[in-house]
Amino acid sequence: MTAQMVAIEGLDGSGKETQTRLLKQALESQGLNVATISFPRYGHPSAAPVEEYLCGSYGQHASDVNSYAASAFFAVDRIASFLGEWREQFESADVFIADRYTTSNAIHQLSKLPSDQWRNFVDWLFDFEFNKLGLPKPTMVVYLRTDVTTSQFLLEKRYGGDESKRDVHERDLGYMTRSHIAADWCAEQFGWTTIECIASGEMRDREDVHREIMSRVEFV
Ligand SMILES: Nc1ncnc2c1ncn2[C@@H]1O[C@H](COP(=O)(O)OP(=O)(O)OP(=O)(O)O)[C@@H](O)[C@H]1O
Ligand SMILES: [Mg+2]
């Protein structure tokens, strides 16, 4: 039975994939059986509605699809892939690491709602995915905290100035700013382990961030 499930969260380009890989390597070198998954499952049938949403088929603005509808798409991706793809791995791993998870919905969909509706939304979301659908609940959430300016800079670098490559979330600066505020709120509300990834206006070295993650979380 899985001992630990870690969700790695953060704004776009905050280093989730990088830190997932470093964490996996470090825990494996301690002899633990580690499995990882990355969401959304781009390219898999379970992610089809998510891909349509992100590329703008349902509207060019993130707000064209309401928080509950968009969350349903991402939830389908998680539960369909759990049932058909990663359940066994999850059950046999000592540590299972998810690069984005239900917690990403909290960050990215809260930003569409007024803050007096945030509590209702996350209550609904967590109940829906963890209680009703039966998806595993992370034992720990590591929040890679960056800022919007850095996120934008990293995206510009990635897309080489080609704005058309950005998805409906990435192309909206106001949306990203609200997501940042929502992420901080979630971290505080739910006791996420916050790792400050920016120091003196720059991304901290990835190994440095990794060392802090290892020192802040306890693994079996
Ligand atoms: N600490 C760091 N300092 C500088 N660059 C970094 C750091 N960590 C990751 N990167 C680089 O930034 C880019 C984004 O990193 P990564 O893909 O790990 O982030 P991500 O959070 O998974 O991104 P996305 O949200 O787009 O999936 C990559 O090119 C990666 O090599
Ligand atoms: Mg990534």
Coordinates of C-alpha atoms and ligand atoms in Angstrom, one line a residue:
M1 CA 0.0 0.0 0.0
T2 CA 1.3 3.4 -0.9
A3 CA 2.9 5.0 2.1
Q4 CA 3.0 8.6 0.8
M5 CA 1.6 10.6 -2.0
V6 CA 3.2 13.9 -2.8
A7 CA 1.6 16.5 -5.1
I8 CA 4.0 19.0 -6.5
E9 CA 2.3 22.3 -7.3
G10 CA 3.3 25.8 -8.5
L11 CA 2.6 28.3 -11.1
D12 CA 3.6 27.7 -14.8
G13 CA 7.3 27.0 -15.2
S14 CA 7.9 26.9 -11.4
G15 CA 10.0 23.7 -11.7
K16 CA 7.4 21.0 -10.9
E17 CA 8.8 18.6 -13.5
T18 CA 12.4 19.3 -12.5
Q19 CA 11.7 18.8 -8.8
T20 CA 9.6 15.7 -9.4
R21 CA 12.6 14.2 -11.2
L22 CA 15.1 15.2 -8.5
L23 CA 12.9 14.0 -5.7
K24 CA 12.4 10.7 -7.4
Q25 CA 16.1 10.1 -7.9
A26 CA 16.9 11.1 -4.3
L27 CA 14.3 8.8 -2.8
E28 CA 15.2 5.9 -5.1
S29 CA 18.8 6.2 -4.0
Q30 CA 17.5 5.7 -0.4
G31 CA 16.1 2.4 -1.6
L32 CA 12.4 3.5 -1.9
N33 CA 10.1 2.4 -4.6
V34 CA 9.0 5.6 -6.3
A35 CA 6.5 6.2 -9.1
T36 CA 5.6 9.5 -10.7
I37 CA 2.9 10.9 -12.9
S38 CA 2.4 14.2 -14.6
F39 CA -1.0 15.9 -15.2
P40 CA -2.7 16.7 -17.5
R41 CA -2.1 13.4 -19.4
Y42 CA -1.4 15.3 -22.6
G43 CA -1.8 13.0 -25.6
H44 CA -3.9 10.4 -23.8
P45 CA -7.6 10.0 -24.5
S46 CA -8.5 10.8 -20.9
A47 CA -7.1 14.3 -21.4
A48 CA -9.1 15.1 -24.6
P49 CA -11.5 17.6 -23.0
V50 CA -8.7 19.3 -21.1
E51 CA -6.7 19.7 -24.3
E52 CA -9.7 21.2 -26.1
Y53 CA -10.2 23.6 -23.2
L54 CA -6.6 24.7 -23.0
C55 CA -6.2 25.2 -26.7
G56 CA -9.3 27.4 -26.7
S57 CA -11.9 25.2 -28.5
Y58 CA -14.5 26.2 -25.8
G59 CA -13.5 29.8 -25.8
Q60 CA -10.4 31.9 -26.1
H61 CA -10.5 33.1 -22.5
A62 CA -10.1 30.8 -19.5
S63 CA -13.2 32.4 -18.1
D64 CA -15.3 31.1 -21.0
V65 CA -15.5 27.8 -19.2
N66 CA -16.6 28.1 -15.6
S67 CA -14.6 26.7 -12.7
Y68 CA -16.8 23.7 -12.1
A69 CA -17.0 22.7 -15.8
A70 CA -13.2 23.0 -16.3
S71 CA -12.6 21.1 -13.0
A72 CA -14.8 18.3 -14.3
F73 CA -12.6 18.0 -17.4
F74 CA -9.4 17.7 -15.3
A75 CA -11.2 15.3 -12.9
V76 CA -12.1 13.0 -15.8
D77 CA -8.4 12.9 -16.8
R78 CA -7.4 12.0 -13.3
I79 CA -10.0 9.3 -12.6
A80 CA -9.9 7.7 -16.1
S81 CA -6.1 7.5 -16.0
F82 CA -6.2 6.2 -12.4
L83 CA -8.5 3.4 -13.4
G84 CA -6.8 2.5 -16.6
E85 CA -3.2 3.4 -16.1
W86 CA -1.7 4.3 -12.7
R87 CA -3.7 2.6 -10.0
E88 CA -1.4 -0.4 -9.8
Q89 CA 1.7 1.7 -9.7
F90 CA 0.2 3.8 -7.1
E91 CA -0.7 0.9 -4.9
S92 CA 2.7 -0.7 -5.0
A93 CA 4.9 2.4 -4.6
D94 CA 6.4 3.6 -1.3
V95 CA 6.2 7.1 -2.6
F96 CA 4.0 8.3 -5.4
I97 CA 4.7 11.8 -6.8
A98 CA 2.2 13.7 -8.9
D99 CA 3.5 16.7 -11.0
R100 CA 0.2 18.7 -10.6
Y101 CA -2.9 17.1 -9.2
T102 CA -6.4 18.0 -7.9
T103 CA -4.6 20.8 -6.1
S104 CA -3.9 22.4 -9.5
N105 CA -7.6 22.8 -10.0
A106 CA -7.8 24.7 -6.8
I107 CA -5.1 27.1 -8.0
H108 CA -6.2 27.6 -11.5
Q109 CA -10.0 27.5 -11.1
L110 CA -10.3 29.6 -8.0
S111 CA -9.0 32.5 -9.9
K112 CA -12.2 32.6 -11.9
L113 CA -14.3 33.1 -8.8
P114 CA -14.8 35.9 -6.3
S115 CA -12.9 35.1 -3.1
D116 CA -16.1 34.8 -1.0
Q117 CA -16.8 31.6 -3.1
W118 CA -13.4 30.0 -2.7
R119 CA -14.1 28.0 0.3
N120 CA -17.3 26.5 -1.2
F121 CA -15.4 25.7 -4.4
V122 CA -12.6 23.8 -2.8
D123 CA -14.9 22.0 -0.5
W124 CA -16.9 20.8 -3.5
L125 CA -13.7 20.0 -5.5
F126 CA -12.0 17.9 -2.8
D127 CA -15.2 16.1 -1.9
F128 CA -15.9 15.4 -5.6
E129 CA -12.5 14.0 -6.4
F130 CA -11.4 12.3 -3.2
N131 CA -14.7 11.2 -1.7
K132 CA -17.1 10.7 -4.6
L133 CA -14.7 9.7 -7.4
G134 CA -12.4 7.9 -5.0
L135 CA -9.1 9.3 -6.2
P136 CA -6.2 9.1 -3.7
K137 CA -5.7 12.1 -1.6
P138 CA -2.1 13.4 -1.3
T139 CA -0.5 13.1 2.1
M140 CA 1.6 16.1 1.3
V141 CA 1.5 19.1 -1.1
V142 CA 4.8 20.8 -2.0
Y143 CA 4.1 24.3 -3.3
L144 CA 6.9 25.7 -5.4
R145 CA 6.3 29.4 -4.9
T146 CA 7.5 31.7 -7.6
D147 CA 6.1 35.0 -8.9
V148 CA 4.1 36.0 -11.9
T149 CA 7.0 38.0 -13.5
T150 CA 9.3 34.9 -13.3
S151 CA 6.6 32.7 -14.6
Q152 CA 6.0 35.0 -17.6
F153 CA 9.7 35.2 -18.2
L154 CA 10.1 31.4 -18.3
L155 CA 7.1 31.1 -20.6
E156 CA 8.6 33.7 -23.0
K157 CA 11.8 31.7 -23.0
R158 CA 10.1 28.5 -23.7
Y159 CA 7.9 29.7 -26.5
G160 CA 10.6 31.9 -28.1
G161 CA 8.3 34.9 -28.4
D162 CA 5.6 32.9 -30.2
E163 CA 2.5 34.0 -28.3
S164 CA 0.2 31.7 -30.2
K165 CA 1.7 28.7 -28.4
R166 CA 0.4 29.8 -25.0
D167 CA -2.7 28.0 -23.7
V168 CA -5.8 29.8 -22.4
H169 CA -4.3 30.1 -18.9
E170 CA -0.8 31.1 -20.0
R171 CA -1.8 34.0 -22.2
D172 CA -3.7 35.9 -19.6
L173 CA -1.5 37.8 -17.2
G174 CA -4.5 38.9 -15.0
Y175 CA -5.5 35.3 -14.7
M176 CA -2.0 34.2 -13.7
T177 CA -1.8 37.0 -11.1
R178 CA -5.1 35.8 -9.5
S179 CA -3.9 32.2 -9.6
H180 CA -0.8 33.2 -7.7
I181 CA -3.0 34.8 -5.0
A182 CA -5.2 31.7 -5.0
A183 CA -2.2 29.4 -4.6
D184 CA -0.9 31.4 -1.6
W185 CA -4.4 31.2 -0.1
C186 CA -4.6 27.4 -0.6
A187 CA -1.1 26.9 0.8
E188 CA -2.1 28.7 4.0
Q189 CA -5.6 27.1 4.3
F190 CA -4.4 23.6 3.7
G191 CA -1.0 23.6 5.2
W192 CA 0.9 23.0 2.0
T193 CA 4.7 22.9 2.3
T194 CA 5.7 26.2 0.7
I195 CA 9.2 26.4 -0.9
E196 CA 10.2 29.9 -1.9
C197 CA 11.8 29.4 -5.3
I198 CA 12.8 33.0 -5.9
A199 CA 15.7 34.7 -4.1
S200 CA 16.8 38.3 -4.9
G201 CA 14.5 38.4 -7.9
E202 CA 15.8 35.2 -9.5
M203 CA 15.0 31.5 -9.5
R204 CA 17.0 29.7 -6.9
D205 CA 19.3 27.0 -8.2
R206 CA 17.3 23.8 -8.8
E207 CA 19.6 21.7 -6.5
D208 CA 19.2 24.3 -3.8
V209 CA 15.4 24.0 -4.1
H210 CA 15.7 20.2 -4.1
R211 CA 17.8 20.2 -0.9
E212 CA 15.1 22.3 0.8
I213 CA 12.4 20.0 -0.3
M214 CA 14.3 17.0 1.1
S215 CA 14.8 18.8 4.4
R216 CA 11.2 20.0 4.7
V217 CA 9.4 16.7 4.0
E218 CA 9.6 13.4 5.8
F219 CA 9.5 10.1 3.9
V220 CA 9.1 6.7 5.3
Ligands
LIG1 N1 15.5 26.3 -10.3 C1 15.5 26.6 -11.6 N2 16.2 27.6 -12.1 C2 16.2 27.9 -13.4 N3 15.5 27.2 -14.3 C3 14.8 26.2 -13.9 C4 14.7 25.8 -12.5 N4 13.9 24.7 -12.4 C5 13.5 24.4 -13.6 N5 14.0 25.3 -14.5 C6 13.8 25.3 -16.0 O1 12.6 26.0 -16.2 C7 11.8 25.4 -17.1 C8 10.5 24.9 -16.5 O2 10.8 23.9 -15.6 P1 9.8 22.7 -15.4 O3 9.4 22.1 -16.7 O4 10.4 21.8 -14.4 O5 8.6 23.4 -14.7 P2 7.0 23.1 -14.6 O6 6.6 23.7 -13.3 O7 6.8 21.6 -14.8 O8 6.4 23.8 -15.8 P3 4.9 23.7 -16.4 O9 4.1 24.4 -15.4 O10 5.0 24.5 -17.7 O11 4.6 22.3 -16.6 C9 12.6 24.2 -17.7 O12 13.3 24.7 -18.8 C10 13.6 23.9 -16.6 O13 14.8 23.4 -17.0
MG2 MG 5.5 20.7 -16.2

